[in-house]
């Protein structure tokens, strides 16, 4: 059958509608991906680290339970976040957080709830030079070798940073460097420690967290922690992105 002008016009109209719908669907998918820049695990890390830094045991228990209920983190991953916190918030806050987790797990076990413990961290190869490993990790995070008058004045703090924080703690592969930086900036925004927050927002970008992910981080802080912490994080992030020429 020879196509008529009317048939061709109808076909053209249907094609335009189909293409428009497909384009709209693609736009929605892309927009959704941008809006959801963080994984469920990363989302859970933010309030856990922030509330540990603030010493808010009651709210920390709530967000730990939420992460366990959603299965966004294993017990060992949570433990690693709380352990890392001692390097940024001190032993008292870290120990309090670990105690909250232990008590919560006991309560859940008594209620018949079995939580996923998760795997252990992969052991480092025998003979690993922990200072070399820590120095390499620190350089990758900062984007250059770390030197300066503070480290000249206190070589001890340089050793603790390179060997213990970036060597011993960051070498655990239960958390990625992106996840560890999210934990760090969450704690620093909550202490507050604005100078170090700026440094670690730069480090977060250096390890591959996008501006969209960091904007989502500030919104999760606002929702789950507080407006004051979120405002500091947002203001500092805006300054960092402006300096880097990022959008």
PDB file of C-alpha atoms in Angstrom:
ATOM      1  CA  UNK A   1       0.000   0.000   0.000  1.00  0.00           C
ATOM      2  CA  UNK A   2       1.337   3.356  -0.997  1.00  0.00           C
ATOM      3  CA  UNK A   3       1.648   5.667   2.051  1.00  0.00           C
ATOM      4  CA  UNK A   4      -0.629   8.685   1.951  1.00  0.00           C
ATOM      5  CA  UNK A   5       0.223  12.172   3.156  1.00  0.00           C
ATOM      6  CA  UNK A   6      -2.086  11.648   6.158  1.00  0.00           C
ATOM      7  CA  UNK A   7      -0.362   8.384   7.112  1.00  0.00           C
ATOM      8  CA  UNK A   8       3.066   9.985   6.863  1.00  0.00           C
ATOM      9  CA  UNK A   9       1.935  12.918   8.992  1.00  0.00           C
ATOM     10  CA  UNK A  10       0.582  10.553  11.665  1.00  0.00           C
ATOM     11  CA  UNK A  11       3.775   8.518  11.665  1.00  0.00           C
ATOM     12  CA  UNK A  12       5.847  11.668  12.021  1.00  0.00           C
ATOM     13  CA  UNK A  13       3.718  12.842  14.958  1.00  0.00           C
ATOM     14  CA  UNK A  14       4.004   9.472  16.746  1.00  0.00           C
ATOM     15  CA  UNK A  15       7.775   9.483  16.219  1.00  0.00           C
ATOM     16  CA  UNK A  16       8.083  12.964  17.704  1.00  0.00           C
ATOM     17  CA  UNK A  17       6.046  11.948  20.756  1.00  0.00           C
ATOM     18  CA  UNK A  18       8.090   8.779  21.270  1.00  0.00           C
ATOM     19  CA  UNK A  19      11.387  10.628  20.932  1.00  0.00           C
ATOM     20  CA  UNK A  20      10.225  13.341  23.307  1.00  0.00           C
ATOM     21  CA  UNK A  21       9.204  10.749  25.897  1.00  0.00           C
ATOM     22  CA  UNK A  22      12.531   8.964  25.565  1.00  0.00           C
ATOM     23  CA  UNK A  23      14.423  12.224  25.939  1.00  0.00           C
ATOM     24  CA  UNK A  24      12.398  13.127  29.012  1.00  0.00           C
ATOM     25  CA  UNK A  25      13.094   9.717  30.520  1.00  0.00           C
ATOM     26  CA  UNK A  26      16.806  10.100  29.883  1.00  0.00           C
ATOM     27  CA  UNK A  27      16.798  13.574  31.423  1.00  0.00           C
ATOM     28  CA  UNK A  28      14.975  12.234  34.491  1.00  0.00           C
ATOM     29  CA  UNK A  29      17.480   9.400  34.856  1.00  0.00           C
ATOM     30  CA  UNK A  30      20.443  11.762  34.608  1.00  0.00           C
ATOM     31  CA  UNK A  31      18.880  14.214  37.056  1.00  0.00           C
ATOM     32  CA  UNK A  32      18.180  11.379  39.470  1.00  0.00           C
ATOM     33  CA  UNK A  33      21.773  10.191  39.249  1.00  0.00           C
ATOM     34  CA  UNK A  34      23.043  13.680  40.006  1.00  0.00           C
ATOM     35  CA  UNK A  35      20.638  14.063  42.921  1.00  0.00           C
ATOM     36  CA  UNK A  36      21.763  10.726  44.383  1.00  0.00           C
ATOM     37  CA  UNK A  37      25.519  11.206  44.233  1.00  0.00           C
ATOM     38  CA  UNK A  38      26.292   9.294  47.450  1.00  0.00           C
ATOM     39  CA  UNK A  39      25.820   5.587  48.137  1.00  0.00           C
ATOM     40  CA  UNK A  40      23.674   4.392  51.080  1.00  0.00           C
ATOM     41  CA  UNK A  41      26.881   3.479  52.922  1.00  0.00           C
ATOM     42  CA  UNK A  42      28.342   6.942  52.383  1.00  0.00           C
ATOM     43  CA  UNK A  43      25.082   8.539  53.529  1.00  0.00           C
ATOM     44  CA  UNK A  44      25.193   6.532  56.766  1.00  0.00           C
ATOM     45  CA  UNK A  45      28.806   7.461  57.492  1.00  0.00           C
ATOM     46  CA  UNK A  46      28.026  11.195  57.629  1.00  0.00           C
ATOM     47  CA  UNK A  47      25.773  11.354  60.720  1.00  0.00           C
ATOM     48  CA  UNK A  48      27.693   8.552  62.452  1.00  0.00           C
ATOM     49  CA  UNK A  49      30.948  10.519  62.250  1.00  0.00           C
ATOM     50  CA  UNK A  50      29.322  13.880  62.992  1.00  0.00           C
ATOM     51  CA  UNK A  51      27.418  12.745  66.072  1.00  0.00           C
ATOM     52  CA  UNK A  52      30.467  10.873  67.362  1.00  0.00           C
ATOM     53  CA  UNK A  53      32.403  14.143  67.115  1.00  0.00           C
ATOM     54  CA  UNK A  54      29.671  15.929  69.059  1.00  0.00           C
ATOM     55  CA  UNK A  55      29.456  13.227  71.720  1.00  0.00           C
ATOM     56  CA  UNK A  56      25.690  12.947  71.224  1.00  0.00           C
ATOM     57  CA  UNK A  57      25.268   9.334  72.324  1.00  0.00           C
ATOM     58  CA  UNK A  58      21.470   9.251  72.079  1.00  0.00           C
ATOM     59  CA  UNK A  59      21.303  10.464  68.480  1.00  0.00           C
ATOM     60  CA  UNK A  60      24.348   8.384  67.542  1.00  0.00           C
ATOM     61  CA  UNK A  61      22.518   5.265  68.710  1.00  0.00           C
ATOM     62  CA  UNK A  62      19.598   6.192  66.467  1.00  0.00           C
ATOM     63  CA  UNK A  63      21.692   6.625  63.312  1.00  0.00           C
ATOM     64  CA  UNK A  64      23.692   3.458  64.025  1.00  0.00           C
ATOM     65  CA  UNK A  65      20.445   1.505  64.387  1.00  0.00           C
ATOM     66  CA  UNK A  66      19.109   3.050  61.189  1.00  0.00           C
ATOM     67  CA  UNK A  67      22.217   1.974  59.254  1.00  0.00           C
ATOM     68  CA  UNK A  68      21.924  -1.558  60.644  1.00  0.00           C
ATOM     69  CA  UNK A  69      18.223  -1.727  59.798  1.00  0.00           C
ATOM     70  CA  UNK A  70      18.856  -0.515  56.252  1.00  0.00           C
ATOM     71  CA  UNK A  71      21.897  -2.813  55.981  1.00  0.00           C
ATOM     72  CA  UNK A  72      23.881   0.078  54.522  1.00  0.00           C
ATOM     73  CA  UNK A  73      26.930  -0.792  56.652  1.00  0.00           C
ATOM     74  CA  UNK A  74      28.328  -3.866  58.367  1.00  0.00           C
ATOM     75  CA  UNK A  75      29.297  -3.857  62.028  1.00  0.00           C
ATOM     76  CA  UNK A  76      33.000  -3.891  61.164  1.00  0.00           C
ATOM     77  CA  UNK A  77      32.614  -0.928  58.812  1.00  0.00           C
ATOM     78  CA  UNK A  78      30.890   1.043  61.566  1.00  0.00           C
ATOM     79  CA  UNK A  79      33.629   0.075  63.985  1.00  0.00           C
ATOM     80  CA  UNK A  80      36.254   1.344  61.534  1.00  0.00           C
ATOM     81  CA  UNK A  81      34.531   4.751  61.304  1.00  0.00           C
ATOM     82  CA  UNK A  82      34.407   5.033  65.095  1.00  0.00           C
ATOM     83  CA  UNK A  83      38.040   3.964  65.374  1.00  0.00           C
ATOM     84  CA  UNK A  84      39.116   6.579  62.816  1.00  0.00           C
ATOM     85  CA  UNK A  85      37.301   9.244  64.807  1.00  0.00           C
ATOM     86  CA  UNK A  86      39.816   9.087  67.650  1.00  0.00           C
ATOM     87  CA  UNK A  87      42.439  10.622  65.353  1.00  0.00           C
ATOM     88  CA  UNK A  88      40.177  13.620  64.684  1.00  0.00           C
ATOM     89  CA  UNK A  89      38.005  13.922  67.793  1.00  0.00           C
ATOM     90  CA  UNK A  90      40.097  12.275  70.527  1.00  0.00           C
ATOM     91  CA  UNK A  91      39.883   9.042  72.501  1.00  0.00           C
ATOM     92  CA  UNK A  92      36.904  10.140  74.676  1.00  0.00           C
ATOM     93  CA  UNK A  93      34.570  10.665  71.702  1.00  0.00           C
ATOM     94  CA  UNK A  94      35.776   7.530  69.916  1.00  0.00           C
ATOM     95  CA  UNK A  95      35.441   5.361  73.020  1.00  0.00           C
ATOM     96  CA  UNK A  96      31.967   6.743  73.701  1.00  0.00           C
ATOM     97  CA  UNK A  97      30.934   5.926  70.146  1.00  0.00           C
ATOM     98  CA  UNK A  98      32.320   2.402  70.342  1.00  0.00           C
ATOM     99  CA  UNK A  99      30.482   1.904  73.630  1.00  0.00           C
ATOM    100  CA  UNK A 100      27.213   3.046  72.051  1.00  0.00           C
ATOM    101  CA  UNK A 101      27.685   0.537  69.228  1.00  0.00           C
ATOM    102  CA  UNK A 102      28.535  -2.347  71.590  1.00  0.00           C
ATOM    103  CA  UNK A 103      25.467  -1.669  73.763  1.00  0.00           C
ATOM    104  CA  UNK A 104      23.239  -1.326  70.708  1.00  0.00           C
ATOM    105  CA  UNK A 105      24.429  -4.655  69.307  1.00  0.00           C
ATOM    106  CA  UNK A 106      23.777  -6.322  72.670  1.00  0.00           C
ATOM    107  CA  UNK A 107      20.236  -4.916  72.736  1.00  0.00           C
ATOM    108  CA  UNK A 108      19.535  -6.071  69.204  1.00  0.00           C
ATOM    109  CA  UNK A 109      20.972  -9.520  69.888  1.00  0.00           C
ATOM    110  CA  UNK A 110      18.730  -9.840  72.968  1.00  0.00           C
ATOM    111  CA  UNK A 111      15.779  -8.913  70.741  1.00  0.00           C
ATOM    112  CA  UNK A 112      16.664 -11.705  68.323  1.00  0.00           C
ATOM    113  CA  UNK A 113      18.203  -9.466  65.655  1.00  0.00           C
ATOM    114  CA  UNK A 114      21.336 -10.755  63.941  1.00  0.00           C
ATOM    115  CA  UNK A 115      23.397  -8.004  62.350  1.00  0.00           C
ATOM    116  CA  UNK A 116      25.969  -8.624  59.638  1.00  0.00           C
ATOM    117  CA  UNK A 117      29.434  -8.417  61.141  1.00  0.00           C
ATOM    118  CA  UNK A 118      31.153  -8.224  57.750  1.00  0.00           C
ATOM    119  CA  UNK A 119      34.660  -9.147  56.771  1.00  0.00           C
ATOM    120  CA  UNK A 120      37.845  -8.193  58.559  1.00  0.00           C
ATOM    121  CA  UNK A 121      40.360  -5.767  57.052  1.00  0.00           C
ATOM    122  CA  UNK A 122      42.899  -7.342  54.704  1.00  0.00           C
ATOM    123  CA  UNK A 123      46.244  -7.711  56.530  1.00  0.00           C
ATOM    124  CA  UNK A 124      49.137  -5.697  55.124  1.00  0.00           C
ATOM    125  CA  UNK A 125      51.878  -7.702  53.401  1.00  0.00           C
ATOM    126  CA  UNK A 126      54.711  -8.774  55.676  1.00  0.00           C
ATOM    127  CA  UNK A 127      57.497  -6.221  55.746  1.00  0.00           C
ATOM    128  CA  UNK A 128      55.308  -3.251  54.742  1.00  0.00           C
ATOM    129  CA  UNK A 129      57.075   0.023  55.490  1.00  0.00           C
ATOM    130  CA  UNK A 130      54.265   1.810  57.283  1.00  0.00           C
ATOM    131  CA  UNK A 131      55.883   5.246  57.010  1.00  0.00           C
ATOM    132  CA  UNK A 132      56.312   4.916  53.251  1.00  0.00           C
ATOM    133  CA  UNK A 133      52.725   3.696  52.907  1.00  0.00           C
ATOM    134  CA  UNK A 134      51.373   6.515  55.062  1.00  0.00           C
ATOM    135  CA  UNK A 135      53.418   9.149  53.264  1.00  0.00           C
ATOM    136  CA  UNK A 136      52.131   7.884  49.910  1.00  0.00           C
ATOM    137  CA  UNK A 137      48.527   7.968  51.112  1.00  0.00           C
ATOM    138  CA  UNK A 138      48.901  11.439  52.624  1.00  0.00           C
ATOM    139  CA  UNK A 139      50.453  12.771  49.410  1.00  0.00           C
ATOM    140  CA  UNK A 140      47.617  11.312  47.311  1.00  0.00           C
ATOM    141  CA  UNK A 141      44.986  12.880  49.549  1.00  0.00           C
ATOM    142  CA  UNK A 142      46.586  16.313  49.754  1.00  0.00           C
ATOM    143  CA  UNK A 143      47.819  16.327  46.162  1.00  0.00           C
ATOM    144  CA  UNK A 144      51.436  17.112  47.065  1.00  0.00           C
ATOM    145  CA  UNK A 145      54.042  16.221  49.713  1.00  0.00           C
ATOM    146  CA  UNK A 146      53.082  17.717  53.064  1.00  0.00           C
ATOM    147  CA  UNK A 147      55.682  20.035  54.580  1.00  0.00           C
ATOM    148  CA  UNK A 148      55.669  23.243  56.566  1.00  0.00           C
ATOM    149  CA  UNK A 149      56.658  25.088  59.732  1.00  0.00           C
ATOM    150  CA  UNK A 150      54.253  23.123  61.945  1.00  0.00           C
ATOM    151  CA  UNK A 151      55.947  19.864  60.978  1.00  0.00           C
ATOM    152  CA  UNK A 152      59.396  21.411  61.354  1.00  0.00           C
ATOM    153  CA  UNK A 153      58.403  22.644  64.813  1.00  0.00           C
ATOM    154  CA  UNK A 154      56.906  19.271  65.792  1.00  0.00           C
ATOM    155  CA  UNK A 155      58.426  16.344  63.877  1.00  0.00           C
ATOM    156  CA  UNK A 156      56.474  14.097  66.250  1.00  0.00           C
ATOM    157  CA  UNK A 157      53.118  15.156  64.810  1.00  0.00           C
ATOM    158  CA  UNK A 158      54.475  14.518  61.318  1.00  0.00           C
ATOM    159  CA  UNK A 159      55.390  10.992  62.394  1.00  0.00           C
ATOM    160  CA  UNK A 160      51.984  10.360  63.978  1.00  0.00           C
ATOM    161  CA  UNK A 161      50.199  11.569  60.857  1.00  0.00           C
ATOM    162  CA  UNK A 162      52.287   9.622  58.372  1.00  0.00           C
ATOM    163  CA  UNK A 163      52.767   6.399  60.303  1.00  0.00           C
ATOM    164  CA  UNK A 164      49.657   6.105  62.407  1.00  0.00           C
ATOM    165  CA  UNK A 165      46.781   8.007  60.814  1.00  0.00           C
ATOM    166  CA  UNK A 166      47.588   7.617  57.120  1.00  0.00           C
ATOM    167  CA  UNK A 167      49.587   4.427  57.661  1.00  0.00           C
ATOM    168  CA  UNK A 168      47.890   2.260  60.288  1.00  0.00           C
ATOM    169  CA  UNK A 169      44.330   3.613  60.162  1.00  0.00           C
ATOM    170  CA  UNK A 170      43.913   4.471  56.475  1.00  0.00           C
ATOM    171  CA  UNK A 171      45.503   1.168  55.417  1.00  0.00           C
ATOM    172  CA  UNK A 172      42.372  -0.708  56.533  1.00  0.00           C
ATOM    173  CA  UNK A 173      40.446  -1.529  53.367  1.00  0.00           C
ATOM    174  CA  UNK A 174      37.080  -1.763  55.112  1.00  0.00           C
ATOM    175  CA  UNK A 175      36.547   1.842  54.039  1.00  0.00           C
ATOM    176  CA  UNK A 176      37.685   3.539  50.844  1.00  0.00           C
ATOM    177  CA  UNK A 177      39.563   6.819  50.919  1.00  0.00           C
ATOM    178  CA  UNK A 178      36.382   8.550  49.746  1.00  0.00           C
ATOM    179  CA  UNK A 179      34.459   7.066  52.659  1.00  0.00           C
ATOM    180  CA  UNK A 180      37.191   8.011  55.124  1.00  0.00           C
ATOM    181  CA  UNK A 181      37.245  11.590  53.875  1.00  0.00           C
ATOM    182  CA  UNK A 182      33.462  11.799  54.213  1.00  0.00           C
ATOM    183  CA  UNK A 183      33.819  10.645  57.822  1.00  0.00           C
ATOM    184  CA  UNK A 184      36.557  13.211  58.401  1.00  0.00           C
ATOM    185  CA  UNK A 185      34.736  16.221  56.956  1.00  0.00           C
ATOM    186  CA  UNK A 186      31.582  15.236  58.839  1.00  0.00           C
ATOM    187  CA  UNK A 187      33.511  15.273  62.110  1.00  0.00           C
ATOM    188  CA  UNK A 188      35.390  18.484  61.319  1.00  0.00           C
ATOM    189  CA  UNK A 189      32.193  20.354  60.449  1.00  0.00           C
ATOM    190  CA  UNK A 190      30.730  19.233  63.765  1.00  0.00           C
ATOM    191  CA  UNK A 191      33.641  20.018  66.105  1.00  0.00           C
ATOM    192  CA  UNK A 192      33.945  22.639  64.476  1.00  0.00           C
ATOM    193  CA  UNK A 193      37.415  22.825  62.908  1.00  0.00           C
ATOM    194  CA  UNK A 194      37.040  25.114  59.852  1.00  0.00           C
ATOM    195  CA  UNK A 195      40.711  25.275  58.818  1.00  0.00           C
ATOM    196  CA  UNK A 196      41.061  21.499  58.761  1.00  0.00           C
ATOM    197  CA  UNK A 197      37.617  21.181  57.168  1.00  0.00           C
ATOM    198  CA  UNK A 198      38.796  23.260  54.225  1.00  0.00           C
ATOM    199  CA  UNK A 199      41.884  21.082  53.843  1.00  0.00           C
ATOM    200  CA  UNK A 200      39.869  17.871  53.901  1.00  0.00           C
ATOM    201  CA  UNK A 201      37.216  19.146  51.500  1.00  0.00           C
ATOM    202  CA  UNK A 202      40.078  19.620  49.057  1.00  0.00           C
ATOM    203  CA  UNK A 203      41.259  16.102  49.870  1.00  0.00           C
ATOM    204  CA  UNK A 204      37.730  14.802  49.260  1.00  0.00           C
ATOM    205  CA  UNK A 205      37.794  16.275  45.761  1.00  0.00           C
ATOM    206  CA  UNK A 206      41.302  14.897  45.222  1.00  0.00           C
ATOM    207  CA  UNK A 207      40.124  11.330  45.926  1.00  0.00           C
ATOM    208  CA  UNK A 208      37.224  11.633  43.493  1.00  0.00           C
ATOM    209  CA  UNK A 209      34.207  12.892  45.401  1.00  0.00           C
ATOM    210  CA  UNK A 210      32.329  15.201  43.038  1.00  0.00           C
ATOM    211  CA  UNK A 211      31.024  18.684  43.874  1.00  0.00           C
ATOM    212  CA  UNK A 212      27.520  17.190  43.621  1.00  0.00           C
ATOM    213  CA  UNK A 213      28.405  14.509  46.171  1.00  0.00           C
ATOM    214  CA  UNK A 214      29.792  17.110  48.557  1.00  0.00           C
ATOM    215  CA  UNK A 215      26.704  19.286  48.169  1.00  0.00           C
ATOM    216  CA  UNK A 216      24.639  16.239  49.044  1.00  0.00           C
ATOM    217  CA  UNK A 217      26.914  15.754  52.064  1.00  0.00           C
ATOM    218  CA  UNK A 218      25.968  19.225  53.332  1.00  0.00           C
ATOM    219  CA  UNK A 219      22.262  18.463  52.896  1.00  0.00           C
ATOM    220  CA  UNK A 220      22.571  15.198  54.839  1.00  0.00           C
ATOM    221  CA  UNK A 221      24.361  17.113  57.590  1.00  0.00           C
ATOM    222  CA  UNK A 222      21.466  19.578  57.628  1.00  0.00           C
ATOM    223  CA  UNK A 223      18.849  16.831  57.738  1.00  0.00           C
ATOM    224  CA  UNK A 224      20.466  14.402  60.181  1.00  0.00           C
ATOM    225  CA  UNK A 225      22.807  16.510  62.324  1.00  0.00           C
ATOM    226  CA  UNK A 226      22.075  20.240  62.407  1.00  0.00           C
ATOM    227  CA  UNK A 227      21.817  23.503  60.508  1.00  0.00           C
ATOM    228  CA  UNK A 228      24.902  25.053  62.143  1.00  0.00           C
ATOM    229  CA  UNK A 229      27.158  22.196  61.055  1.00  0.00           C
ATOM    230  CA  UNK A 230      25.644  22.212  57.571  1.00  0.00           C
ATOM    231  CA  UNK A 231      26.085  25.973  57.195  1.00  0.00           C
ATOM    232  CA  UNK A 232      29.788  25.751  58.026  1.00  0.00           C
ATOM    233  CA  UNK A 233      30.223  22.850  55.615  1.00  0.00           C
ATOM    234  CA  UNK A 234      28.362  24.663  52.817  1.00  0.00           C
ATOM    235  CA  UNK A 235      30.219  27.959  53.261  1.00  0.00           C
ATOM    236  CA  UNK A 236      33.582  26.198  53.337  1.00  0.00           C
ATOM    237  CA  UNK A 237      32.701  24.025  50.349  1.00  0.00           C
ATOM    238  CA  UNK A 238      31.650  27.079  48.319  1.00  0.00           C
ATOM    239  CA  UNK A 239      35.010  28.716  49.067  1.00  0.00           C
ATOM    240  CA  UNK A 240      36.943  25.573  48.126  1.00  0.00           C
ATOM    241  CA  UNK A 241      35.061  25.122  44.850  1.00  0.00           C
ATOM    242  CA  UNK A 242      35.510  28.795  43.965  1.00  0.00           C
ATOM    243  CA  UNK A 243      39.236  28.565  44.596  1.00  0.00           C
ATOM    244  CA  UNK A 244      39.504  25.444  42.442  1.00  0.00           C
ATOM    245  CA  UNK A 245      37.329  26.938  39.709  1.00  0.00           C
ATOM    246  CA  UNK A 246      34.832  24.097  40.091  1.00  0.00           C
ATOM    247  CA  UNK A 247      31.061  24.353  39.788  1.00  0.00           C
TER     248      UNK A 247
END
